[in-house]
């Protein structure tokens, strides 16, 4: 049975049994604690934590999941993959243990010709938490599993919680016996390769007040409502039903592996056993390729682009590990153009949107492979230099900061650094590298979380939300002044009853016109006037948890207390300016897609007063002519006075209407669609102008790259755009007066000036080189003997490193090879001294090396240096010490030659 068919049967079965079929959420959820959705229940987490009320009593989904903490184990075991799909069925206070066990048994054992999965019940085992006699009795009552195949296990195996205070409960896992060829008898407690776990039924029944570890926690009491959360690994079930040894051999993954084997001339499985753990290294690499290619396809499909941080780094690492694995298998040419389409052909059966977005996906992946090929060339050179310096200094360990710089600046994988350093007899300070990586990621995660919560405990916000009993009502789509009630006050993250003048406070109202930052739109500002006469200035607005709006503010006058009536007043000018920018962003997005094609999808934005930035996917820079056409197209539509309309509809209706959805945004069943006339439609929760003429003018300032395959346009809107053009006009006026020409003649006049300036600079450079060469002709007469070696030292004065190097090579050539010789020349450029030393072959036979001599000179200059035996370069901080540097070379030469 194909994987896509298992998926279809799962959703059909639970749909027929009263569950709402919920589409998979994007892999990118707005959760500062997660890079990606890492479990099937993550989109439902607010319901299980009690943060939001579930819109259904029963639900089912097949959720896309990415886990990367064990990426190094991919291919080495049958259990570790980065992307997988988690089938889940959920009950929110509806059925409990009996219903979960009955439904699971029915789906698994019902014959395939009757819509089930058709697994032989005689090969099934189940585990339960030791002491959970109720579950034992239910398995015996509702299924055909005999008591000897029901296994009691401890908390480490059969109790589930989130790792934080919240819901928890015992779980029951279902195992499939793959047969004696996979391991010994005895059940799951003896061998979990033979007995393969494929479905976990979690019975959420307890409230945990403290969680110290997997097995050490405090139970506060029973949950008000008992819930069910189950998870079946779709790939694992496919491996069972397709009769293959591991997940890499199922129909959605193996075709990529097979293609990679064909491209590299390898025969998969020829030297391996049943288990992935007993695999030949070539088979491990083939599995890495198959897994990572599929994962990259899904990540790019959900809007991730390669980068050096966060999600982008994970994607970059996967793509580069796949490419590198192919190189280690002997394939040096680009591989993704042959592998990625194979993965698409399998995955589009369940995710047809991959075909729709194929141009964007493939461009992103292929560009990253090409960039990595360039990185391998450049990074190898840089690594070789770092290794050489380490060895010259007598070290045996490459510093962690050098490995980190290779990774962070050049995208050079740490595993490649480890391998290549080992080939040259060096270790790498892995601990130092890991520390720097951890510091970088911690900073990024802290920045993301603090923006939403101001470093506060979200449980405090949950307490205020529970007190409200309903989501904060946002009235800002239709009004900018609203009456409300003070529902909560926080100072330094702690609830307070009142605040006084001068204090900073987080203020929660039961209804508000203030827009909380989100969807690329900055927050509103304004004032809140209290019935008591107090006055509060709102500086920022955030939504730290679903349904709660928090105003970050300062009390200007009086005292504010909870329960007071308040009048919230949005700064209307700021709101209008931001709204104009947001509408302009939609219009520029549409115009860019018209110009470049549907692959130019949004990758991020920021809408602020009077200006915006817009990031989009593109493989190369936008020509100036395209930028100008986009700007003209948008401004022409402004004059058409198009109405900007907001409609609420279902997601399917929005798709049918052609509305664009943005990657990483969380949309409910009902979505808000912004339409600019009949021209542009986009899902959006932000505020907008009412008509396009209100924007006045849109001026694009330019575009630039901000990452692999991502470009950024920055623009001004309305009065800011007019002011910018006024300044530009004033500058043009000054230039026409200076150059005595008309405005349309300025490009030619300025171009002529630039050409003449460059010609003059070239002439000066030529004269300077000629002077240096002329000096070289007479300098050989000043050479002297040092311990049987001809030594020529010279200070070239104002000369950069290239000039000094050229002079050194020229002088060495003039001295010839008749006897040993050494040349040392110093120079100063922009206040920084440089020294270059060269040796001829005869001197090197005596053991005189340029690298050793240049280090002596660089030390005198207060710096460092290195290089090869025949020529080396150094530098320093003190240009007044060049004479001492030359003397140091001569002294060290005397020691070596003597």
Coordinates of N, CA and C in Angstrom, one line a residue, residues 736-850:
X736 N 23.2 70.5 -11.8 CA 23.1 71.2 -13.1 C 23.8 72.5 -13.0
X737 N 23.8 73.2 -11.8 CA 24.4 74.5 -11.7 C 26.0 74.3 -11.7
X738 N 26.4 73.2 -11.0 CA 27.9 73.0 -11.0 C 28.4 72.5 -12.3
X739 N 27.7 71.7 -13.0 CA 28.2 71.2 -14.3 C 27.7 71.9 -15.5
X740 N 26.9 73.0 -15.3 CA 26.5 73.9 -16.4 C 25.8 73.1 -17.5
X741 N 24.9 72.2 -17.1 CA 24.1 71.4 -18.1 C 22.7 71.2 -17.7
X742 N 21.9 70.7 -18.6 CA 20.5 70.4 -18.3 C 20.4 69.1 -17.5
X743 N 19.3 68.9 -16.8 CA 19.2 67.7 -16.0 C 19.4 66.4 -16.8
X744 N 18.8 66.4 -18.0 CA 18.9 65.1 -18.8 C 20.4 64.9 -19.3
X745 N 21.2 65.9 -19.2 CA 22.6 65.7 -19.6 C 23.5 65.2 -18.4
X746 N 23.0 65.2 -17.2 CA 23.8 64.9 -16.0 C 24.4 63.5 -16.1
X747 N 23.7 62.5 -16.4 CA 24.4 61.2 -16.5 C 25.6 61.1 -17.4
X748 N 25.5 61.8 -18.5 CA 26.7 61.8 -19.4 C 27.8 62.6 -18.9
X749 N 27.5 63.8 -18.3 CA 28.5 64.7 -17.8 C 29.2 64.0 -16.6
X750 N 28.5 63.4 -15.7 CA 29.1 62.8 -14.5 C 29.9 61.5 -14.9
X751 N 29.3 60.8 -15.9 CA 30.1 59.6 -16.4 C 31.4 60.0 -17.0
X752 N 31.4 61.2 -17.7 CA 32.7 61.6 -18.3 C 33.7 62.0 -17.2
X753 N 33.2 62.7 -16.1 CA 34.1 63.0 -15.0 C 34.7 61.8 -14.3
X754 N 33.8 60.8 -14.1 CA 34.3 59.6 -13.5 C 35.3 58.9 -14.3
X755 N 35.1 58.8 -15.6 CA 36.1 58.2 -16.6 C 37.4 58.9 -16.5
X756 N 37.4 60.2 -16.5 CA 38.7 61.0 -16.5 C 39.4 60.8 -15.1
X757 N 38.6 60.7 -14.0 CA 39.2 60.4 -12.7 C 39.9 59.1 -12.7
X758 N 39.2 58.1 -13.2 CA 39.8 56.7 -13.2 C 41.1 56.7 -14.1
X759 N 41.0 57.4 -15.2 CA 42.2 57.4 -16.1 C 43.4 58.1 -15.3
X760 N 43.1 59.2 -14.6 CA 44.1 59.8 -13.8 C 44.7 58.9 -12.7
X761 N 43.8 58.2 -12.1 CA 44.3 57.3 -11.0 C 45.1 56.2 -11.6
X762 N 44.8 55.7 -12.8 CA 45.6 54.6 -13.5 C 47.0 55.2 -13.8
X763 N 47.0 56.4 -14.3 CA 48.3 57.1 -14.6 C 49.2 57.2 -13.4
X764 N 48.6 57.6 -12.3 CA 49.3 57.8 -11.1 C 49.9 56.4 -10.6
X765 N 49.0 55.4 -10.7 CA 49.5 54.1 -10.3 C 50.6 53.6 -11.2
X766 N 50.6 53.9 -12.5 CA 51.6 53.4 -13.4 C 52.9 54.2 -13.0
X767 N 52.8 55.5 -12.8 CA 54.0 56.2 -12.4 C 54.7 55.7 -11.1
X768 N 53.8 55.3 -10.1 CA 54.3 54.8 -8.9 C 55.0 53.5 -9.0
X769 N 54.5 52.6 -9.9 CA 55.1 51.4 -10.1 C 56.5 51.5 -10.8
X770 N 56.5 52.5 -11.8 CA 57.7 52.7 -12.5 C 58.8 53.3 -11.5
X771 N 58.4 54.1 -10.6 CA 59.3 54.6 -9.6 C 59.9 53.5 -8.7
X772 N 59.0 52.6 -8.3 CA 59.5 51.4 -7.5 C 60.4 50.6 -8.3
X773 N 60.1 50.3 -9.6 CA 61.0 49.5 -10.4 C 62.4 50.2 -10.6
X774 N 62.3 51.5 -10.7 CA 63.6 52.3 -10.9 C 64.4 52.1 -9.6
X775 N 63.7 52.2 -8.5 CA 64.5 52.0 -7.2 C 65.1 50.6 -7.2
X776 N 64.4 49.6 -7.7 CA 64.9 48.2 -7.6 C 66.2 48.1 -8.3
X777 N 66.3 48.8 -9.5 CA 67.5 48.7 -10.3 C 68.8 49.1 -9.5
X778 N 68.7 50.0 -8.6 CA 69.9 50.5 -7.9 C 70.1 49.8 -6.5
X779 N 69.0 49.1 -6.1 CA 69.0 48.6 -4.7 C 69.9 47.4 -4.6
X780 N 70.1 46.6 -5.6 CA 70.9 45.4 -5.5 C 72.4 45.7 -5.1
X781 N 72.8 46.9 -5.4 CA 74.2 47.3 -5.0 C 74.3 47.4 -3.5
X782 N 73.2 47.6 -2.8 CA 73.3 47.7 -1.3 C 73.2 46.4 -0.6
X783 N 73.0 45.3 -1.3 CA 72.9 44.0 -0.7 C 74.2 43.6 0.0
X784 N 74.1 42.9 1.2 CA 75.3 42.6 1.9 C 75.3 41.1 2.4
X785 N 76.4 40.6 2.7 CA 76.6 39.2 3.1 C 76.2 39.0 4.6
X786 N 75.4 38.1 4.9 CA 75.0 37.7 6.3 C 75.2 36.2 6.4
X787 N 76.3 35.8 7.0 CA 76.6 34.4 7.2 C 76.6 33.6 6.0
X788 N 77.1 34.2 4.9 CA 77.2 33.5 3.6 C 75.9 33.6 2.8
X789 N 75.0 34.4 3.2 CA 73.7 34.6 2.5 C 73.6 36.1 2.1
X790 N 73.3 36.3 0.8 CA 73.1 37.7 0.4 C 71.8 38.2 0.9
X791 N 71.9 39.3 1.7 CA 70.7 39.9 2.3 C 70.4 41.3 1.7
X792 N 69.2 41.5 1.2 CA 68.8 42.8 0.8 C 67.6 43.3 1.5
X793 N 67.7 44.3 2.3 CA 66.6 44.9 3.1 C 66.3 46.3 2.6
X794 N 65.0 46.6 2.5 CA 64.7 48.0 2.0 C 63.3 48.4 2.5
X795 N 63.2 49.7 2.8 CA 61.9 50.3 3.2 C 61.4 51.1 2.0
X796 N 60.3 50.6 1.4 CA 59.7 51.3 0.2 C 58.9 52.5 0.5
X797 N 58.7 52.8 1.8 CA 57.9 54.0 2.2 C 56.4 53.8 1.9
X798 N 55.7 54.7 1.3 CA 54.3 54.6 1.0 C 54.1 53.6 -0.1
X799 N 53.7 52.4 0.2 CA 53.5 51.3 -0.7 C 52.6 50.2 -0.1
X800 N 51.6 49.7 -0.9 CA 50.7 48.7 -0.3 C 51.3 47.3 -0.5
X801 N 50.6 46.3 0.0 CA 51.1 45.0 0.0 C 51.5 44.5 -1.4
X802 N 50.6 44.8 -2.3 CA 50.9 44.3 -3.7 C 52.1 44.9 -4.3
X803 N 52.3 46.2 -4.0 CA 53.5 46.8 -4.5 C 54.8 46.2 -3.9
X804 N 54.7 46.0 -2.6 CA 55.9 45.5 -1.8 C 56.2 44.1 -2.3
X805 N 55.1 43.3 -2.5 CA 55.3 41.9 -3.0 C 56.0 41.9 -4.4
X806 N 55.5 42.8 -5.3 CA 56.1 42.9 -6.6 C 57.5 43.3 -6.6
X807 N 57.9 44.2 -5.7 CA 59.3 44.7 -5.6 C 60.1 43.5 -5.1
X808 N 59.6 42.8 -4.1 CA 60.4 41.7 -3.5 C 60.7 40.6 -4.5
X809 N 59.7 40.3 -5.3 CA 60.0 39.2 -6.3 C 60.9 39.7 -7.4
X810 N 60.8 41.0 -7.8 CA 61.7 41.6 -8.7 C 63.2 41.6 -8.2
X811 N 63.4 42.0 -7.0 CA 64.7 42.0 -6.4 C 65.3 40.6 -6.3
X812 N 64.5 39.7 -5.9 CA 65.0 38.3 -5.8 C 65.4 37.8 -7.2
X813 N 64.7 38.1 -8.2 CA 65.1 37.7 -9.5 C 66.4 38.4 -10.0
X814 N 66.6 39.6 -9.6 CA 67.8 40.3 -10.0 C 69.0 39.7 -9.3
X815 N 68.8 39.3 -8.0 CA 69.9 38.7 -7.3 C 70.3 37.3 -7.9
X816 N 69.4 36.7 -8.5 CA 69.7 35.4 -9.2 C 69.9 34.2 -8.2
X817 N 70.3 33.1 -8.8 CA 70.4 31.8 -8.1 C 71.9 31.4 -7.9
X818 N 72.8 32.3 -8.2 CA 74.2 31.9 -8.1 C 74.6 31.6 -6.6
X819 N 74.1 32.3 -5.7 CA 74.4 32.1 -4.3 C 73.1 32.3 -3.5
X820 N 73.1 31.8 -2.2 CA 71.9 32.0 -1.4 C 71.6 33.4 -1.2
X821 N 70.2 33.8 -1.3 CA 69.9 35.2 -1.1 C 68.5 35.3 -0.4
X822 N 68.3 36.4 0.3 CA 67.1 36.7 1.0 C 66.8 38.2 0.8
X823 N 65.5 38.5 0.4 CA 65.1 39.9 0.2 C 63.9 40.2 1.2
X824 N 64.0 41.3 1.9 CA 63.0 41.8 2.8 C 62.6 43.2 2.5
X825 N 61.4 43.5 2.2 CA 60.9 44.9 1.9 C 59.7 45.2 2.8
X826 N 59.8 46.5 3.4 CA 58.6 47.0 4.1 C 58.0 48.1 3.4
X827 N 56.7 48.4 3.7 CA 56.0 49.5 3.2 C 54.9 49.9 4.1
X828 N 54.3 51.0 3.9 CA 53.2 51.5 4.8 C 52.0 52.0 3.9
X829 N 50.8 51.5 4.1 CA 49.7 51.9 3.3 C 48.5 52.2 4.3
X830 N 48.0 53.4 4.3 CA 46.9 53.8 5.1 C 47.3 53.7 6.6
X831 N 48.5 54.0 6.9 CA 49.0 53.9 8.3 C 49.3 52.6 8.8
X832 N 49.2 51.5 8.0 CA 49.5 50.1 8.5 C 50.7 49.6 7.8
X833 N 51.7 49.1 8.6 CA 52.9 48.6 8.0 C 52.7 47.2 7.4
X834 N 53.5 46.9 6.4 CA 53.5 45.5 5.8 C 54.9 45.1 5.5
X835 N 55.2 43.8 5.6 CA 56.5 43.3 5.3 C 56.4 42.0 4.5
X836 N 57.3 41.9 3.5 CA 57.3 40.7 2.6 C 58.7 40.2 2.6
X837 N 58.9 38.9 2.8 CA 60.2 38.3 2.7 C 60.2 37.2 1.7
X838 N 61.3 37.1 0.9 CA 61.4 36.1 -0.1 C 62.8 35.4 -0.1
X839 N 62.8 34.1 -0.3 CA 64.1 33.4 -0.3 C 64.3 32.7 -1.7
X840 N 65.5 32.5 -2.1 CA 65.7 31.7 -3.3 C 66.0 30.3 -3.0
X841 N 66.1 29.4 -4.0 CA 66.2 28.0 -3.7 C 67.5 27.6 -3.0
X842 N 68.6 28.4 -3.3 CA 69.9 28.1 -2.6 C 69.8 28.3 -1.1
X843 N 69.1 29.4 -0.7 CA 69.0 29.7 0.7 C 68.1 28.7 1.4
X844 N 67.1 28.2 0.7 CA 66.2 27.2 1.3 C 66.9 25.9 1.6
X845 N 67.9 25.6 0.7 CA 68.7 24.4 0.9 C 69.4 24.5 2.3
X846 N 69.7 25.7 2.7 CA 70.4 25.9 4.0 C 69.5 25.9 5.2
X847 N 68.2 25.7 4.9 CA 67.2 25.7 6.0 C 66.6 27.1 6.3
X848 N 66.8 28.1 5.4 CA 66.3 29.5 5.6 C 64.9 29.5 5.0
X849 N 63.9 29.8 5.8 CA 62.5 29.8 5.4 C 61.9 31.2 5.5
X850 N 61.2 31.7 4.5 CA 60.6 33.0 4.5 C 59.6 33.2 5.6

